[in-house]
XYZ file of C-alpha atoms in Angstrom:
782
model
C -54.510 29.376 -38.783
C -54.202 25.720 -37.791
C -51.925 23.124 -39.403
C -52.703 20.207 -37.104
C -56.424 20.313 -36.322
C -59.044 18.286 -34.517
C -62.334 19.717 -35.758
C -65.731 18.060 -36.217
C -68.280 19.059 -38.854
C -71.739 20.038 -37.640
C -74.588 19.086 -39.970
C -77.175 21.075 -38.058
C -78.965 23.843 -39.905
C -80.931 25.418 -37.104
C -79.424 26.194 -33.716
C -81.252 25.798 -30.444
C -78.202 25.699 -28.224
C -75.033 27.808 -28.346
C -71.634 27.673 -26.699
C -68.767 30.126 -27.011
C -65.722 31.160 -25.038
C -61.949 30.772 -24.716
C -59.683 27.804 -23.949
C -56.328 28.366 -22.228
C -53.449 26.388 -20.776
C -52.618 26.506 -17.064
C -50.454 29.596 -17.588
C -53.312 31.465 -19.249
C -51.933 31.160 -22.780
C -54.619 30.522 -25.450
C -54.839 26.994 -26.903
C -54.660 26.799 -30.669
C -56.590 23.986 -32.410
C -58.174 22.352 -29.360
C -61.127 20.133 -30.334
C -64.458 21.568 -29.101
C -67.676 19.592 -29.635
C -71.281 19.464 -28.534
C -72.348 15.862 -27.684
C -75.739 14.237 -27.292
C -76.359 13.310 -23.669
C -77.971 10.023 -24.625
C -75.266 8.417 -26.738
C -72.395 10.947 -26.810
C -72.734 11.330 -30.597
C -71.310 14.505 -32.073
C -73.854 17.193 -32.841
C -71.521 20.059 -33.736
C -67.780 20.660 -33.601
C -64.998 23.139 -34.278
C -61.451 24.019 -33.215
C -60.162 26.993 -31.249
C -58.514 29.802 -33.219
C -55.069 31.248 -32.555
C -56.485 33.260 -29.655
C -58.146 30.222 -28.081
C -61.718 31.296 -28.967
C -64.520 29.047 -30.240
C -68.184 29.355 -31.129
C -70.689 26.507 -31.612
C -74.376 26.156 -32.410
C -76.527 22.976 -32.285
C -80.052 22.140 -33.346
C -80.483 19.831 -30.342
C -80.946 21.154 -26.836
C -79.454 19.660 -23.654
C -75.979 18.844 -25.012
C -72.633 18.345 -23.262
C -69.613 20.436 -24.254
C -66.347 18.490 -24.736
C -62.892 20.131 -25.027
C -59.824 17.977 -25.778
C -56.190 18.425 -26.699
C -53.359 15.873 -26.960
C -51.444 15.709 -23.640
C -54.289 17.314 -21.592
C -57.281 16.054 -19.726
C -60.529 16.120 -21.718
C -62.999 18.540 -20.167
C -66.772 17.951 -20.091
C -68.950 20.911 -19.204
C -72.415 22.356 -19.550
C -72.546 24.681 -22.606
C -72.707 28.395 -21.958
C -71.814 31.838 -23.217
C -68.366 33.489 -22.796
C -66.959 30.400 -21.148
C -63.424 30.411 -19.719
C -61.994 26.891 -19.932
C -58.524 26.028 -18.611
C -56.965 22.705 -19.663
C -54.954 20.654 -17.185
C -52.083 18.299 -18.163
C -52.972 14.622 -18.087
C -51.502 12.570 -15.244
C -48.858 11.244 -17.626
C -47.467 14.755 -18.056
C -47.425 15.898 -14.416
C -43.803 16.369 -13.439
C -43.162 14.801 -10.070
C -39.560 16.096 -9.906
C -38.609 18.842 -7.499
C -38.532 21.613 -10.056
C -39.623 25.224 -9.556
C -42.475 26.689 -11.536
C -40.159 29.376 -12.947
C -38.734 26.780 -15.327
C -39.715 27.683 -18.920
C -42.101 24.961 -20.125
C -41.680 23.559 -23.603
C -44.422 21.520 -25.252
C -45.274 20.213 -28.680
C -48.053 22.220 -30.326
C -49.887 21.706 -33.588
C -46.890 22.972 -35.569
C -43.707 22.893 -33.485
C -42.068 23.496 -30.102
C -43.674 26.136 -27.950
C -41.871 27.589 -24.916
C -43.759 29.575 -22.278
C -41.932 32.735 -21.260
C -44.368 34.505 -18.934
C -43.822 33.411 -15.340
C -40.505 31.755 -16.172
C -36.898 32.753 -15.631
C -36.878 34.045 -19.237
C -39.384 36.746 -18.394
C -36.879 39.278 -17.092
C -33.663 38.647 -19.008
C -33.794 41.678 -21.314
C -35.105 41.702 -24.863
C -36.777 39.341 -27.311
C -33.315 38.613 -28.749
C -32.166 37.390 -25.326
C -35.256 35.180 -25.032
C -34.815 33.642 -28.486
C -31.177 32.817 -27.767
C -32.372 30.703 -24.815
C -35.355 29.027 -26.518
C -35.085 25.290 -27.250
C -34.479 24.757 -30.962
C -32.789 28.124 -31.442
C -29.133 29.089 -31.169
C -27.404 32.455 -31.488
C -24.118 31.607 -33.195
C -21.643 33.008 -35.643
C -24.255 34.147 -38.121
C -26.846 35.459 -35.693
C -30.062 33.787 -34.640
C -30.623 30.370 -36.255
C -33.024 27.444 -35.920
C -30.696 24.513 -35.305
C -30.111 22.661 -38.570
C -32.376 25.024 -40.565
C -30.666 28.413 -40.706
C -32.188 31.852 -40.218
C -35.977 31.784 -39.604
C -38.770 34.134 -40.502
C -39.951 35.818 -37.316
C -43.566 36.770 -36.603
C -44.825 38.841 -33.659
C -48.564 38.380 -32.991
C -48.945 37.191 -36.586
C -47.006 40.101 -38.126
C -43.824 39.340 -40.052
C -40.819 41.352 -38.903
C -39.115 43.325 -41.634
C -36.619 44.911 -39.272
C -34.541 42.449 -37.206
C -33.604 45.212 -34.752
C -37.207 45.222 -33.546
C -36.337 42.137 -31.509
C -34.126 44.389 -29.388
C -37.092 46.704 -28.827
C -39.454 44.087 -27.375
C -38.914 43.602 -23.641
C -38.758 40.008 -22.507
C -41.503 40.473 -19.896
C -43.942 41.399 -22.668
C -43.563 37.946 -24.283
C -46.125 35.251 -23.561
C -44.541 32.441 -25.593
C -42.174 31.541 -28.408
C -42.989 28.811 -30.936
C -40.321 27.288 -33.201
C -41.698 25.702 -36.368
C -39.023 23.528 -37.973
C -41.023 22.353 -40.977
C -43.529 25.061 -41.951
C -46.665 23.824 -43.735
C -48.194 24.446 -47.130
C -49.462 27.980 -46.345
C -45.853 29.247 -46.090
C -43.718 30.137 -49.075
C -41.800 27.100 -50.339
C -38.505 28.883 -49.549
C -39.297 29.120 -45.836
C -37.487 26.352 -43.897
C -38.156 27.644 -40.369
C -40.508 30.063 -38.626
C -40.433 31.606 -35.146
C -43.703 32.957 -33.786
C -43.625 35.290 -30.788
C -46.862 35.909 -28.904
C -46.901 38.889 -26.551
C -48.885 39.319 -23.362
C -52.342 40.655 -24.073
C -52.970 43.633 -21.806
C -56.418 44.629 -20.660
C -57.971 48.059 -20.430
C -57.850 51.223 -22.469
C -55.801 54.402 -22.655
C -52.268 55.448 -23.464
C -49.181 53.285 -22.972
C -45.478 53.833 -23.545
C -42.428 51.618 -23.844
C -38.982 53.193 -23.731
C -35.663 51.375 -24.205
C -32.421 53.345 -24.099
C -29.006 51.689 -24.263
C -25.350 52.379 -24.828
C -22.916 49.675 -25.957
C -19.170 50.149 -25.398
C -16.511 48.215 -27.321
C -13.724 46.784 -25.131
C -11.319 46.591 -28.086
C -11.390 50.254 -29.156
C -12.677 53.649 -28.128
C -16.172 53.483 -29.583
C -19.716 53.329 -28.250
C -23.138 52.877 -29.863
C -26.145 54.636 -28.268
C -29.623 53.467 -29.225
C -33.148 54.708 -28.431
C -36.436 52.883 -28.978
C -39.835 54.448 -28.247
C -43.170 52.726 -28.797
C -46.592 54.168 -27.972
C -50.089 52.753 -28.075
C -53.529 54.242 -27.580
C -56.510 51.929 -27.130
C -60.135 53.041 -27.036
C -62.956 50.520 -27.216
C -62.517 48.600 -30.506
C -59.789 50.849 -31.951
C -56.060 50.449 -31.420
C -53.648 53.184 -32.648
C -49.909 52.556 -32.365
C -46.696 54.285 -33.401
C -43.008 53.888 -32.748
C -39.567 55.163 -33.598
C -36.028 53.836 -33.368
C -32.710 55.691 -33.556
C -29.948 53.209 -34.162
C -26.126 53.465 -34.366
C -23.721 50.641 -35.012
C -19.972 50.635 -35.379
C -17.578 47.722 -35.609
C -14.068 46.765 -36.578
C -12.729 43.621 -38.173
C -9.065 42.691 -38.506
C -8.087 39.711 -40.646
C -5.051 37.908 -42.028
C -5.569 36.624 -45.554
C -3.839 33.986 -47.657
C -4.864 33.085 -51.218
C -3.101 30.679 -53.609
C -3.861 29.625 -57.153
C -2.822 26.232 -58.598
C -2.373 27.513 -62.125
C 1.033 27.734 -63.816
C 2.749 29.939 -62.852
C 1.479 29.678 -59.279
C 0.514 32.994 -57.712
C -0.230 33.756 -54.053
C -1.107 36.655 -51.785
C -0.522 37.100 -48.093
C -2.058 40.169 -46.489
C -3.610 41.953 -43.566
C -7.023 43.662 -43.555
C -8.521 46.261 -41.213
C -12.131 47.252 -41.796
C -13.973 49.951 -39.793
C -17.735 50.403 -40.279
C -20.198 52.956 -38.924
C -23.947 53.274 -39.576
C -26.664 55.543 -38.233
C -30.282 54.709 -39.051
C -33.775 55.851 -38.163
C -37.036 53.956 -38.324
C -40.643 54.999 -37.787
C -43.803 52.923 -37.871
C -47.497 53.369 -37.194
C -50.866 51.841 -37.809
C -54.403 51.151 -36.745
C -56.271 48.021 -35.746
C -60.077 47.932 -35.586
C -62.085 45.057 -34.154
C -65.729 45.827 -35.050
C -66.928 42.415 -33.758
C -65.574 39.587 -31.667
C -64.555 37.444 -34.656
C -63.596 40.189 -37.096
C -60.596 42.539 -37.212
C -58.890 44.666 -39.852
C -56.129 47.217 -39.951
C -53.019 48.556 -41.602
C -49.373 49.196 -40.721
C -46.721 51.375 -42.399
C -43.002 51.230 -41.631
C -40.260 53.514 -43.018
C -36.528 53.251 -42.430
C -33.614 55.325 -43.657
C -29.832 54.921 -43.421
C -28.841 58.438 -42.371
C -25.123 57.832 -42.548
C -22.819 55.014 -43.572
C -19.038 55.188 -43.485
C -16.660 52.341 -44.128
C -12.880 52.498 -44.239
C -10.772 49.560 -45.365
C -6.968 49.145 -45.392
C -5.403 46.145 -47.060
C -1.712 45.434 -47.364
C -0.517 42.263 -49.063
C 2.593 40.582 -50.428
C 2.276 39.094 -53.923
C 4.269 35.949 -54.714
C 4.894 34.057 -57.914
C 6.289 30.536 -57.523
C 6.833 31.426 -53.815
C 9.039 34.436 -54.714
C 8.000 37.929 -53.585
C 7.309 40.094 -56.639
C 5.251 42.990 -55.262
C 3.883 44.652 -52.143
C 0.465 46.291 -52.579
C -1.431 48.653 -50.327
C -5.076 49.604 -50.864
C -6.995 52.220 -48.893
C -10.728 52.304 -49.603
C -13.475 54.616 -48.379
C -17.171 53.760 -48.801
C -20.295 55.857 -48.189
C -23.907 56.341 -49.226
C -24.351 57.238 -52.865
C -26.514 59.817 -54.558
C -29.163 59.637 -51.844
C -29.658 57.858 -48.534
C -30.858 54.235 -48.717
C -34.409 53.659 -47.459
C -37.075 50.973 -47.051
C -40.849 51.407 -47.093
C -43.200 48.598 -46.065
C -46.987 48.621 -45.848
C -49.469 45.953 -44.857
C -53.298 45.880 -44.788
C -55.143 42.904 -43.393
C -58.527 41.409 -42.568
C -59.253 38.269 -40.592
C -62.531 36.955 -39.426
C -64.772 33.985 -38.704
C -68.139 33.509 -40.456
C -70.815 31.258 -39.065
C -68.437 30.018 -36.429
C -66.667 27.849 -39.027
C -65.328 29.635 -42.126
C -62.084 31.415 -41.267
C -60.764 34.152 -43.567
C -57.275 35.701 -43.448
C -56.402 38.268 -46.128
C -53.150 40.250 -46.365
C -52.067 42.845 -48.935
C -48.432 44.039 -48.920
C -46.074 46.523 -50.528
C -42.347 46.694 -50.026
C -39.949 49.156 -51.611
C -36.211 49.629 -51.098
C -33.510 51.851 -52.535
C -29.811 51.459 -51.861
C -26.861 53.327 -53.338
C -23.142 53.291 -52.507
C -19.992 54.923 -53.737
C -16.392 54.075 -53.040
C -12.892 55.347 -53.757
C -9.844 53.120 -53.375
C -6.239 54.235 -53.754
C -3.794 51.465 -54.560
C -0.014 51.689 -54.383
C 2.484 49.155 -55.678
C 6.241 48.788 -55.232
C 6.654 47.182 -58.667
C 3.933 48.725 -60.796
C 2.015 51.930 -61.282
C -0.588 52.751 -58.621
C -4.251 53.170 -59.400
C -7.317 55.014 -58.182
C -10.435 52.855 -58.323
C -13.906 54.350 -57.990
C -17.260 52.563 -57.981
C -20.907 53.665 -57.919
C -23.798 51.254 -57.454
C -27.550 51.558 -56.970
C -30.477 49.178 -56.561
C -34.170 50.114 -56.738
C -36.646 47.369 -55.765
C -40.437 47.036 -55.398
C -42.726 44.193 -54.418
C -46.508 43.785 -54.435
C -48.114 40.780 -52.781
C -51.434 39.384 -51.651
C -52.293 36.276 -49.629
C -55.684 34.731 -48.872
C -56.125 31.775 -46.488
C -59.468 30.094 -45.847
C -60.193 27.394 -43.295
C -63.242 25.171 -42.651
C -63.909 22.169 -40.378
C -64.689 18.972 -42.252
C -65.438 15.625 -40.570
C -62.869 15.066 -37.826
C -60.457 17.647 -39.139
C -59.976 21.073 -40.681
C -59.346 21.979 -44.292
C -57.120 24.976 -45.009
C -56.612 26.349 -48.510
C -55.642 29.551 -50.212
C -53.478 31.466 -52.669
C -50.498 33.823 -52.623
C -49.495 36.163 -55.424
C -46.207 38.070 -55.508
C -44.811 40.414 -58.171
C -41.345 41.980 -57.734
C -38.998 44.048 -59.842
C -35.481 45.323 -59.296
C -33.097 47.645 -61.193
C -29.383 47.155 -60.482
C -26.610 49.369 -61.808
C -22.833 49.168 -61.244
C -20.040 51.267 -62.698
C -16.286 50.911 -62.034
C -13.516 53.282 -63.133
C -9.745 52.858 -62.909
C -9.481 49.088 -63.530
C -9.280 47.386 -66.939
C -11.374 44.458 -68.090
C -14.368 44.919 -65.749
C -17.466 45.999 -67.716
C -20.325 48.039 -66.249
C -23.693 46.481 -65.505
C -27.265 47.791 -65.873
C -29.867 45.061 -65.245
C -33.617 44.751 -64.676
C -35.016 41.717 -62.909
C -38.721 40.828 -62.681
C -40.309 37.872 -60.941
C -43.928 36.718 -60.724
C -44.802 34.002 -58.223
C -48.305 32.507 -58.203
C -49.066 29.900 -55.529
C -51.991 27.778 -54.463
C -51.970 25.593 -51.369
C -54.136 23.280 -49.279
C -53.717 21.219 -46.147
C -55.941 18.940 -44.117
C -55.369 18.095 -40.474
C -57.318 15.407 -38.649
C -57.493 13.845 -35.214
C -57.359 10.092 -35.808
C -59.878 7.897 -33.960
C -58.875 6.479 -30.597
C -55.363 7.332 -29.441
C -53.740 7.251 -32.859
C -52.767 10.903 -32.749
C -52.942 13.746 -35.268
C -52.131 13.648 -38.954
C -51.676 16.536 -41.362
C -50.991 16.533 -45.124
C -50.362 19.588 -47.252
C -49.482 20.469 -50.829
C -48.277 23.780 -52.293
C -48.059 24.583 -55.993
C -45.887 27.474 -57.227
C -45.593 28.924 -60.751
C -42.622 31.315 -61.090
C -41.782 33.485 -64.084
C -38.342 35.141 -64.032
C -36.766 37.607 -66.489
C -33.254 39.114 -66.395
C -32.381 41.906 -68.831
C -28.871 43.449 -68.955
C -27.605 46.074 -71.328
C -24.108 44.577 -71.305
C -24.771 40.815 -71.223
C -27.190 38.153 -72.411
C -30.811 38.279 -71.297
C -32.318 35.328 -69.382
C -35.963 34.265 -69.080
C -37.157 31.246 -67.142
C -40.328 29.729 -65.720
C -40.786 27.088 -63.003
C -43.708 24.888 -62.012
C -43.218 22.926 -58.808
C -45.227 21.045 -56.192
C -44.080 21.027 -52.566
C -45.658 18.373 -50.348
C -45.632 18.213 -46.524
C -46.707 15.509 -44.097
C -46.762 15.526 -40.288
C -47.783 13.177 -37.503
C -48.012 13.813 -33.745
C -48.932 11.621 -30.797
C -48.349 10.892 -27.136
C -46.539 7.764 -25.941
C -46.782 7.579 -22.159
C -45.171 10.747 -20.777
C -43.467 11.615 -24.124
C -44.872 14.019 -26.696
C -43.753 13.067 -30.201
C -43.800 14.680 -33.646
C -42.506 13.412 -37.026
C -42.744 15.476 -40.225
C -41.506 15.724 -43.807
C -41.419 18.670 -46.142
C -40.013 19.702 -49.511
C -38.624 23.231 -49.794
C -36.702 25.343 -52.272
C -34.261 28.270 -52.100
C -34.209 30.896 -54.823
C -31.185 33.154 -55.310
C -31.182 36.604 -53.758
C -31.627 39.233 -56.425
C -28.084 40.481 -55.847
C -26.789 36.985 -56.626
C -28.317 37.169 -60.100
C -26.315 40.163 -61.247
C -23.370 39.317 -63.546
C -21.674 42.554 -62.633
C -18.071 42.024 -61.433
C -17.370 43.796 -58.154
C -13.845 44.961 -57.455
C -12.638 43.884 -53.970
C -8.931 44.297 -54.573
C -6.406 43.999 -57.373
C -6.317 40.232 -56.875
C -9.887 39.447 -55.662
C -13.027 39.981 -57.723
C -16.629 39.116 -56.876
C -19.608 38.487 -59.139
C -23.190 37.231 -59.204
C -24.463 34.535 -61.541
C -27.564 35.134 -63.686
C -27.762 31.441 -64.628
C -28.325 30.261 -61.026
C -31.124 27.776 -60.538
C -33.203 27.254 -57.365
C -32.120 24.475 -55.053
C -34.580 21.900 -53.630
C -34.357 20.407 -50.135
C -36.102 17.311 -48.779
C -36.309 17.395 -44.980
C -37.308 14.876 -42.280
C -37.546 15.988 -38.651
C -38.278 14.094 -35.418
C -38.931 15.930 -32.151
C -39.823 14.703 -28.672
C -40.527 16.363 -25.313
C -40.334 14.653 -21.897
C -40.669 16.761 -18.783
C -37.929 19.410 -19.116
C -36.000 17.543 -21.830
C -36.405 18.388 -25.540
C -34.795 16.248 -28.247
C -34.678 16.790 -32.001
C -32.992 15.134 -34.949
C -33.166 16.437 -38.529
C -31.930 15.002 -41.844
C -32.075 16.861 -45.138
C -30.828 16.440 -48.686
C -30.402 19.394 -51.036
C -30.188 18.958 -54.792
C -28.416 21.595 -56.933
C -27.146 23.348 -53.787
C -26.243 27.021 -54.145
C -22.756 27.749 -52.712
C -20.031 30.318 -53.208
C -17.169 28.974 -55.359
C -13.903 30.458 -56.542
C -11.716 30.230 -59.642
C -8.542 31.770 -60.940
C -9.751 34.712 -63.079
C -6.562 34.734 -65.150
C -3.007 33.363 -65.021
C -1.747 36.453 -63.195
C -2.979 35.523 -59.749
C -6.413 37.233 -59.878
C -9.231 35.174 -58.333
C -12.994 35.533 -58.654
C -15.744 34.191 -56.359
C -19.406 33.835 -57.252
C -22.426 31.668 -56.342
C -22.975 28.470 -58.361
C -25.158 25.353 -58.379
C -23.038 22.322 -57.447
C -23.594 19.041 -59.284
C -23.210 17.028 -56.081
C -26.046 16.847 -53.555
C -25.571 18.299 -50.088
C -26.729 16.176 -47.102
C -26.784 17.097 -43.421
C -27.754 15.433 -40.141
C -28.343 17.594 -37.078
C -29.256 16.353 -33.585
C -29.512 18.215 -30.293
C -30.919 17.850 -26.757
C -32.048 20.716 -24.504
C -32.658 20.627 -20.740
C -34.223 23.437 -18.683
C -34.306 22.437 -14.998
C -34.761 24.909 -12.155
C -33.745 24.209 -8.547
C -34.470 26.940 -6.053
C -33.119 30.267 -7.337
C -30.904 28.597 -9.971
C -32.048 27.796 -13.487
C -30.076 26.051 -16.215
C -30.774 26.158 -19.921
C -28.370 23.846 -21.734
C -28.251 22.696 -25.361
C -25.747 20.237 -26.828
C -25.660 18.823 -30.345
C -23.813 17.663 -33.441
C -23.936 18.693 -37.082
C -22.615 16.235 -39.679
C -22.647 16.960 -43.421
C -21.759 15.048 -46.555
C -20.485 16.789 -49.683
C -17.995 15.789 -52.377
C -17.104 17.974 -55.334
C -15.021 17.261 -58.439
C -13.201 20.559 -58.883
C -10.845 21.878 -61.506
C -7.205 21.674 -60.407
C -4.492 22.156 -63.058
C -1.839 20.846 -60.658
C -3.334 17.355 -60.947
C -2.473 15.074 -63.870
C -6.178 14.603 -64.653
C -6.927 18.331 -64.326
C -9.506 17.649 -61.637
C -9.521 16.689 -57.976
C -12.250 15.337 -55.692
C -12.677 17.525 -52.609
C -14.448 16.148 -49.538
C -16.248 18.416 -47.074
C -17.539 15.510 -44.995
C -14.967 14.169 -42.533
C -15.163 16.812 -39.744
C -18.519 17.057 -37.919
C -19.178 20.112 -35.788
C -20.158 19.872 -32.123
C -21.877 22.726 -30.377
C -22.985 23.578 -26.845
C -24.886 26.476 -25.343
C -25.212 27.059 -21.562
C -27.123 29.700 -19.657
C -27.117 29.891 -15.864
C -29.524 32.281 -14.119
C -29.801 33.203 -10.455
C -33.120 34.900 -9.610
C -32.627 36.775 -6.331
C -34.839 38.833 -4.074
C -35.648 42.561 -4.525
C -35.612 42.308 -8.341
C -31.975 41.218 -8.762
C -30.956 38.702 -11.415
C -27.483 37.359 -12.278
C -26.604 35.464 -15.485
C -23.588 33.582 -16.803
C -23.512 31.781 -20.127
C -21.330 30.431 -22.849
C -21.582 29.162 -26.426
C -19.002 26.769 -27.794
C -18.490 25.457 -31.338
C -15.847 22.942 -32.306
C -13.913 22.936 -35.564
C -15.780 21.450 -38.521
C -17.300 21.980 -41.937
C -20.110 24.409 -42.719
C -20.981 23.760 -46.375
C -17.700 24.266 -48.272
C -16.022 26.235 -45.482
C -13.816 24.638 -42.842
C -13.835 26.451 -39.514
C -10.453 25.471 -38.161
C -10.421 27.158 -34.717
C -12.894 26.532 -31.863
C -15.335 29.323 -31.056
C -16.150 30.478 -27.494
C -18.535 33.282 -26.560
C -18.572 33.879 -22.778
C -21.286 36.280 -21.608
C -22.636 37.604 -18.319
C -25.299 39.997 -17.111
C -26.686 41.621 -13.949
C -29.971 43.509 -13.749
C -32.221 45.145 -11.186
C -35.955 45.873 -11.398
C -37.248 49.038 -9.724
C -40.674 50.397 -8.780
C -43.433 48.262 -7.300
C -44.563 46.790 -10.595
C -41.018 46.277 -11.906
C -41.693 48.650 -14.779
C -38.176 50.169 -14.597
C -35.247 47.838 -15.348
C -31.514 48.625 -15.375
C -29.403 45.933 -17.049
C -25.654 45.605 -17.529
C -24.404 42.845 -19.776
C -21.124 41.786 -21.370
C -20.520 39.648 -24.459
C -17.472 37.751 -25.728
C -15.752 38.463 -22.444
C -12.946 35.973 -23.178
C -12.306 37.536 -26.582
C -12.470 34.129 -28.319
C -15.690 34.505 -30.361
C -13.899 34.637 -33.711
C -14.352 32.651 -36.928
C -11.292 31.415 -38.867
C -12.002 29.895 -42.244
C -10.280 27.734 -44.847
C -11.772 27.244 -48.275
C -10.564 24.877 -51.033
C -12.012 25.617 -54.476
C -9.656 23.343 -56.364
C -7.728 25.800 -58.522
C -8.061 28.551 -55.950
C -7.581 28.234 -52.153
C -8.139 30.818 -49.407
C -7.519 31.061 -45.663
C -8.720 33.856 -43.382
C -8.346 34.481 -39.649
C -10.576 37.115 -38.081
C -10.780 39.158 -34.921
C -14.254 40.633 -34.575
C -15.336 43.615 -32.489
C -17.843 41.635 -30.387
C -16.106 42.060 -26.992
C -18.545 44.593 -25.550
C -20.375 45.918 -22.504
C -23.950 47.191 -22.790
C -25.966 49.283 -20.324
C -29.742 49.380 -20.865
C -32.581 51.304 -19.276
C -36.100 49.976 -19.920
C -39.252 51.747 -18.792
C -42.880 50.793 -19.395
C -45.864 53.002 -18.599
C -49.322 51.460 -18.565
C -47.898 48.614 -20.706
C -50.078 47.518 -23.606
C -49.446 45.644 -26.781
C -50.944 46.460 -30.167
C -53.663 44.057 -31.246
C -52.328 44.082 -34.809
C -53.007 40.733 -36.524
C -51.611 41.204 -40.012
C -49.421 38.269 -41.110
C -48.126 39.680 -44.390
C -47.646 38.259 -47.862
C -44.587 37.863 -50.090
C -42.258 38.079 -47.113
C -39.622 35.735 -48.495
C -39.387 37.803 -51.689
C -39.034 41.013 -49.664
C -36.168 39.491 -47.646
C -34.338 38.566 -50.863
C -34.753 42.107 -52.191
C -32.779 43.473 -49.205
C -29.622 41.622 -50.319
């Protein structure tokens, strides 16, 4: 579906001339939302018009014979041709965009599209670097930092592959980089997306031709350099294509183990003043399996339908935690505590089940229909046993059992139709979700059990209109989304809560070309609703002196966002400013006057503001390619917090005076005979991230070498190392007013990974389901 559009309405009722075909860029990638029109030869008046769909296809009919076909797109030369059937039209960059610099064609090209920044992967140095995760880490606008993959200044994105929303992030490791056609980063998603979605990444894979069976195998083994542990993984995907039917299936066997060691300090400002100083070692192991399968049927050129089912199960989970800490009162040692905890799956193995059915089509060459129906179910249970010893008091044995059972049903319908010089898009999305959450603790006093049921109904309607302005005034798009949310929280041991929300979320975007520079400016209003786990008032027992809880009274936060992006040759620049009202952040208090602290999410009274700017360059000279990103993140936040040590009982805390600088570098040498060498680094300075202060710099040094075998390069052996300097650690200070914490961490990310990738008769599924209710499903996982 198109957000920016340049479509023209045909008033003809009877067709005497037809034109249909496909529009592509120079690299063969389909052009989304190119303007296609039939013109009168005499006066060049418009007889009929449309825009290309996401696959670059168009179809036109006119009541007048002897017309001229015109195809146009911002930044490309307008093409004039004689109309025909099954036309193949390739757009060429305008002279203003031809790069006269001495730069190799293997440089990944980034351009502004109708919705964001699109980077071509096929034919570039990114094509053979490993997996989709490796590609995304090197895509302008994305960064792979402390918390995983993020859109710079926006946080974690929703990821789509060929229009299908990923429910399993590990799938990105199963997609080989040479199967990717392009990656598009959408920094301000339009009205058709859920109001909670602040960023979207769309991956388009290479469309293979032909029929028959295909196979994609990826086997790897990752070895920790800090301890004696390795993690083997196996991914197998198959596809069978016959005429208009596409049958696909896949499986993934996944193991993951890690270790974290931390030094902890916590101090309360109550009277008497308590403090803890301790050391934590946490070992974690997980073994999971995932299977998926589905069918796609394309009965006609402009119509397709299908379904997909995905099932995942955590076969084994083991976690062992050892905490030793000194307890001080008024800076005098009063106790030494040791806690040994063991965690595992509960009464049955956790699982997830996701199903999607879809239809999309084009009627009369104009009316586009996209329908998705979704189900998502998840069950998770855990049990733990912790033995505590104390030098000054009686020891304790703490046991916990918890379980969550969640379900979601969703449907989404999107319609599009060309009107005048633009395209109207409108639709509806309905989501119903329910979750049961139980928690029981034994062995500690004062912590009640919890048994809660949460239901949420979200009804949304949306519309957007995109238009190509006359002359060279660019493209303009305006959208509006309305959401009605009903929320109910029922708990056997605490007060019930029922709420409803009615909100409008506008969006506005403008794009144009100024000389050799592509330019885009947009605004959007978004919200963030609490994860279901954040709404549970149950108090979780972390240790004798640290408790954790949810907050059933949490309200959604609202963010207003302005983004400016520009592309010139191989330079991409972006600046983003946002303001969040009622921001949701984790905050801590003294639970009692005996040194026990509790942390839980709250809505802050103060607004949270952030400015992010970055520049990315991707030049290639000979066999060497550089992908470099540098930027700054500055935030503004002041909080009046409770602090009994102050005469007024409160203290203003500023989280604004330390901006964070970041840099990401990737060097690639593409050699003969299928060899490729890589060296990269990611650096973060100290600085604030919300109410956390990261007080040590972060450095992740990585390297890789790979070799492609066989004539078609279908067999690849890759050896890569991460965090080779051992400095990719996050050390945090937090000031809550009456409760302060500091934690230094050493993470088990210093690793070496050996991968074997083999593709036989490579083909990609033609699945086109986009999914509904995806944001709600992601919140249910937490």
